[in-house]
Amino acid sequence: MSMNHSNKWKASDEGGLCWVSDPAQAYVEARVKSVRKGFIKAGASDGREFDIDLELPLKPPSRTQKEPPRRVLPRLVLREPNGVENMDNLEVLHEASILENIERRFRMDLIYTNTGPILIAMNPFKWLPIYGEDVISRFHGKPYGSMPPHVFQEAEDAFNQLQLHRKNQAIVICGESGAGKTESTKLMLHYLATVSKKASDRHQKHKKLQQQKDSQQHHQQSSSSSSSHGPTIAERMVDTNPLLEAYGNAKTLRNDNSSRFGKFTRFDFGVNSPVITGGFVENFLLEKVRVCEQGAGERNYHVFYQLLAAAKRGSPLVADAGTFLKDKPSARRYTAGCATIENVDDGEEFDATVNAMKALFGGQSGGQSGGQQSDNNKDMAKNIFRVTAAVFRLGDVDFESFKHPDHHDAARVANVDVLRDAASLLGLRKATNDLAEALCVRVRDVGGERVVSRNEPVHAASLRDALAKAIYSRLFDWIVHRANMAFDRSAGSKTQFIGVLDIYGFEIMTSNGFEQVFINTTNEQLQKVFNDIIFESEAEEYAREQIDWDKTSFPDNTPCIDLLTKKPAGILRMLDAECVRGNAASDGAKFAAKLNKEHGRHPYFEVCGPASVWRRFNGDRTRDEDFLVHHFAGPVVYTVSQFIDKNRDALFGHVYDLLAADSTDPIVTDIFPPTNDGGQPNGQNDVDHTTTTRASGGGSGTTKGASKGGGGVASAAAASKQTVANKYLGQLSALVSVLRESSTRFVRCIKTNHDKLPAKLDKPSCLHQLICSGVMAALEVRRAGYPTRLPYREFIREFRAFTPKGQRKYDDRDLADQMMQHPHVVERIGAKKYKLAYRLGVSKIFMQAEILYELQNVKNNMLYPFVRRLQRWWVHLQGSILQRKYKRCAADLAEAQTEASINAVSRVPAVASKLREGEEIKAETWAIVCMGNAGIAVEAISRLRQAADAAKQVVDEAVKRKEEAYRIRATFLAEIDGGNERCSALKTVAHSLYDATDSKSLLGRTADAEEALAGCRTELITVANEWETATFAAEAHQGPRSLQRAGTLNVAKQRASLDKASAEELRREMTTTGPQLTFEEATALRRQRLDAALRMVQEAEAASRAMLEKKRAMDEARAEFQASLDATSETLAALKIEDFIIAGITSVSDAVAAARDAIFFAQRALQSIDPEPVKAAVAAAARAVAAAVAVAAVADAGGRPASITLYFDVFAKWNGPFRRLAIANLSAIAFFLRPSSFVREEREERDTRQRPTERRAAAPSGNNRVGALRA
């Protein structure tokens, strides 16, 4: 059995459970009805039946297949109501069981699932109360696997492994756009910053106590030096994230906060220290083209809209920009598209950006006073916003043409006042005319001479956009560089780091261009790292340890990477080679033709064009400038457009020099440093404004961009020496080296639906993402083998309780084997399972996933009596029995708090009250126990025990109620999603119907059903939010800011969308006064409402079946009619009309023309939804063709009987009703077969009667052919 199909079915399987693949729902539950040779018949739970060819899915796909063949898999009932946390432990492992497990957990708001070293994170598109400070404290210090799957667990494991093994740690967060990578990154960074601060506080406290022991003076000094409670470096780095998001994130069709650049954030730790001592941010390939161009429904970078919101409310930080910022976004060229994001206030986001600037620049003021720091922060913010506003204003500069002596269509600035605004903001107040002239001319170096030519308006606009993109991208790099100057403290010291990579996901757009090539190349390289770590390391490990196992073929995307990047003929390498050719460089269709010639036979490359079978994402035919690459995640069609210019990424030198020489703005002069004759910035190193990751923690390494000047941006001449592809591939190679040299773990983020709705799961899309990201293959590999492996010495040390008695002279391998044969181990594992439970390698013991857990249980049971004795002895040494009882009660209370925090019920009023009461009693009890009065202490501990038990009982009851409510909600939501998927199928059916009335009726029924389902969904989500309202309110100040905002969004909008009945029901359910609905009553009402909505879907499906039957009958009739028309057309084509035309016999050509017209009208009639007109039109066409053949026979044979033979030979090819129709018209045909003398006499008489115009009308090219036939 493979991961997606099983063909091993027997007659004994009849009546068993199975999964059947389905295009709309990925897999549907079914039951086997019959099994016959090569086929299986299954009945789905929704009433459908499937006859499945078991061998067809194993065959290569055929172009004649309209849809993929159905596949079938065995189904076992998933016993765990909330699914399994680690999918290594699934009893049956295939696509359907994995999807079912993930779906079940997602429905219960359990969005994290483990599989070996991979964490799967489902984007819930809502805030969940599982990220607060109390949850962080529960995860901190816990070993991996002891807590439920969570991003905090991955961050904690990286934190612990760094301290234990002193090896750099890396976390790669991957997924498509909108899957939640950015939020997961912020959560991990927030967690690391928090636990590092706690470790720092513990370190300071320990140091303080140590100094207190040494001397009182040192104690005072320590107190004064550590009394500051300001933010740590890590906290400041986290706090600066809104600034990078404002300048590097934007709304796309798939994501409201999509990162348009890659970011590798590194926290540096001192050797053997848990305290973060510094940090570093590396940015990759900002999408500069977005500054000037955005797709339909997308926005520019967030900062532009924040500036407009700030100007609207009169913020002094943007006062220098002028009044143009007070206009609407649609009034500006660079923000003319989509203007708003749902549930996002750009004014609030502007405040967050300003606060991020304070966090960034507040630590660079040295010993300045608070007032001076505040002034410097404001000045820095003003400078940054001023340059940003300059970019914004540049977009409004227009050009017009005029007649110049050197150029008839020369460009000049049409609105000089707008350009004056932009120049003033750039510090070019005195050089406005120079800037206008620079934008309207082109300067080239030809043969060592400087040649100046006039630009046309379109070229001047392109140069304007190039300038805007250059300023914005250099400003962004300048901000990142200043952040690194503030946070990077590792120079000259030995450091270790934990790095988190947040980089753009795999993209398939309507039009995929230059940017998508780099984005998808990056993801291809990261997929290679993932494959190597997960798959190849498995194979190497088993081979090295000489263990036989169930080998599985490993996916390998190396050929695709070579196609893109390998020298000298990789696509990006060929692009670099074209850039060297100067003006002779090929772009567009010419460059695509070179790629086709070089890679046309490559298995991962496809030649595109109008004649090819490949289509663009929107279904349009591909063009000559397109080419296709088969990526690991799927095929992508790329369109070559401006690849050369974008790859050169060079700003014309005369524009660069103007900014460098004449600008008085401090930031502009920093990002455009003056150049000397050699093309190097004066007084600075020639550096690139992108940085390079340091691969090891053993020192500071080298950092491009760490120049003395602070701007660190290359000059125009230097920048032209290196293309975007060359620079980026170097960055990517360095990043991959870092990941390979570090201990790397992976988080795979899954986008649950494309509508960005909470509690909605698009199962086919999720399955596709799991397959393309390599998760399915990783699961198959790990399940086939032994995922748990321990070195022999570590295994012996951990389970030395299993050491056999007597002879002890074993080597490690034999000793481990003897230990696994311990009677208690064999009994626990089971005799049948024992033989396959483990394998002995050269240096390690390999075990199946659950065996380690069983061994731990056996060891604990064996050691428990001895532990009890030790505990009693320790109690006598450490304190009284009362203290021991107090600690036990306190531990139980802490366990109840942990359970409440993890299950997000700690803020439920009843639970919060009991936990608060328990904490108060605990504090009082400890004070009484310390007093030493045994009698009072016994009573106090008794109260504490009662409080701890009561708290545990309340928490358990709350968790039980919440899980029950969520389980019912999960069932309802699954039915709602199924209903929506069925509605989508109905809409597809409606669009395929011939009858417009039927189509409109079915679409109306479907819309009503979808509206009813949406009401049910909104009600369920609103009720779920009521559970967590208190938690949201308590955590509004915790975590990254964007998550705080998501956690405190009001549910009023959802309430407003409820209908009157459900709103009243919700009020009665949630109210504390008046008639209140019980949980059972509310559930029953929701069940009734959902059943009504599903009945609407069923009624629409019943109607669609009748409409499809009508369409099927029409299709059959059309097929028969079309076959007859094809036969008549072939008959007509057999006539050699040219011979008759040459002979001057016009009657044949007239008859043939009339027959062709009849066939044409019949073809048009085939589009009718009524078969009767079609039948009549086809019959008329048959008569016309019969007449034409008869006329030809008469003219050809001159009345001889052979003409009749010719007629019947032709019509012998006809069949069905049309042959009968032809025979029925023999009387008409006989008229044409009369003696030729009669024909000649009639022709002469007709010619004498016809006027010249009538003769022209009767000619073969005339239009009155039907009349001629009637005559």
mmCIF file of C-alpha atoms in Angstrom, residues 59 299 504 766 1072 1109 1226:
data_model
loop_
_atom_site.group_PDB
_atom_site.id
_atom_site.type_symbol
_atom_site.label_atom_id
_atom_site.label_comp_id
_atom_site.label_asym_id
_atom_site.label_seq_id
_atom_site.Cartn_x
_atom_site.Cartn_y
_atom_site.Cartn_z
ATOM 1 C CA LYS A 59 -0.870 3.679 -14.549
ATOM 2 C CA ARG A 299 -1.651 47.112 -1.673
ATOM 3 C CA TYR A 504 8.478 34.135 1.388
ATOM 4 C CA CYS A 766 -4.270 21.237 2.778
ATOM 5 C CA THR A 1072 -26.902 35.438 33.482
ATOM 6 C CA GLU A 1109 -30.192 14.387 -16.868
ATOM 7 C CA LEU A 1226 -36.096 10.053 -53.621
#
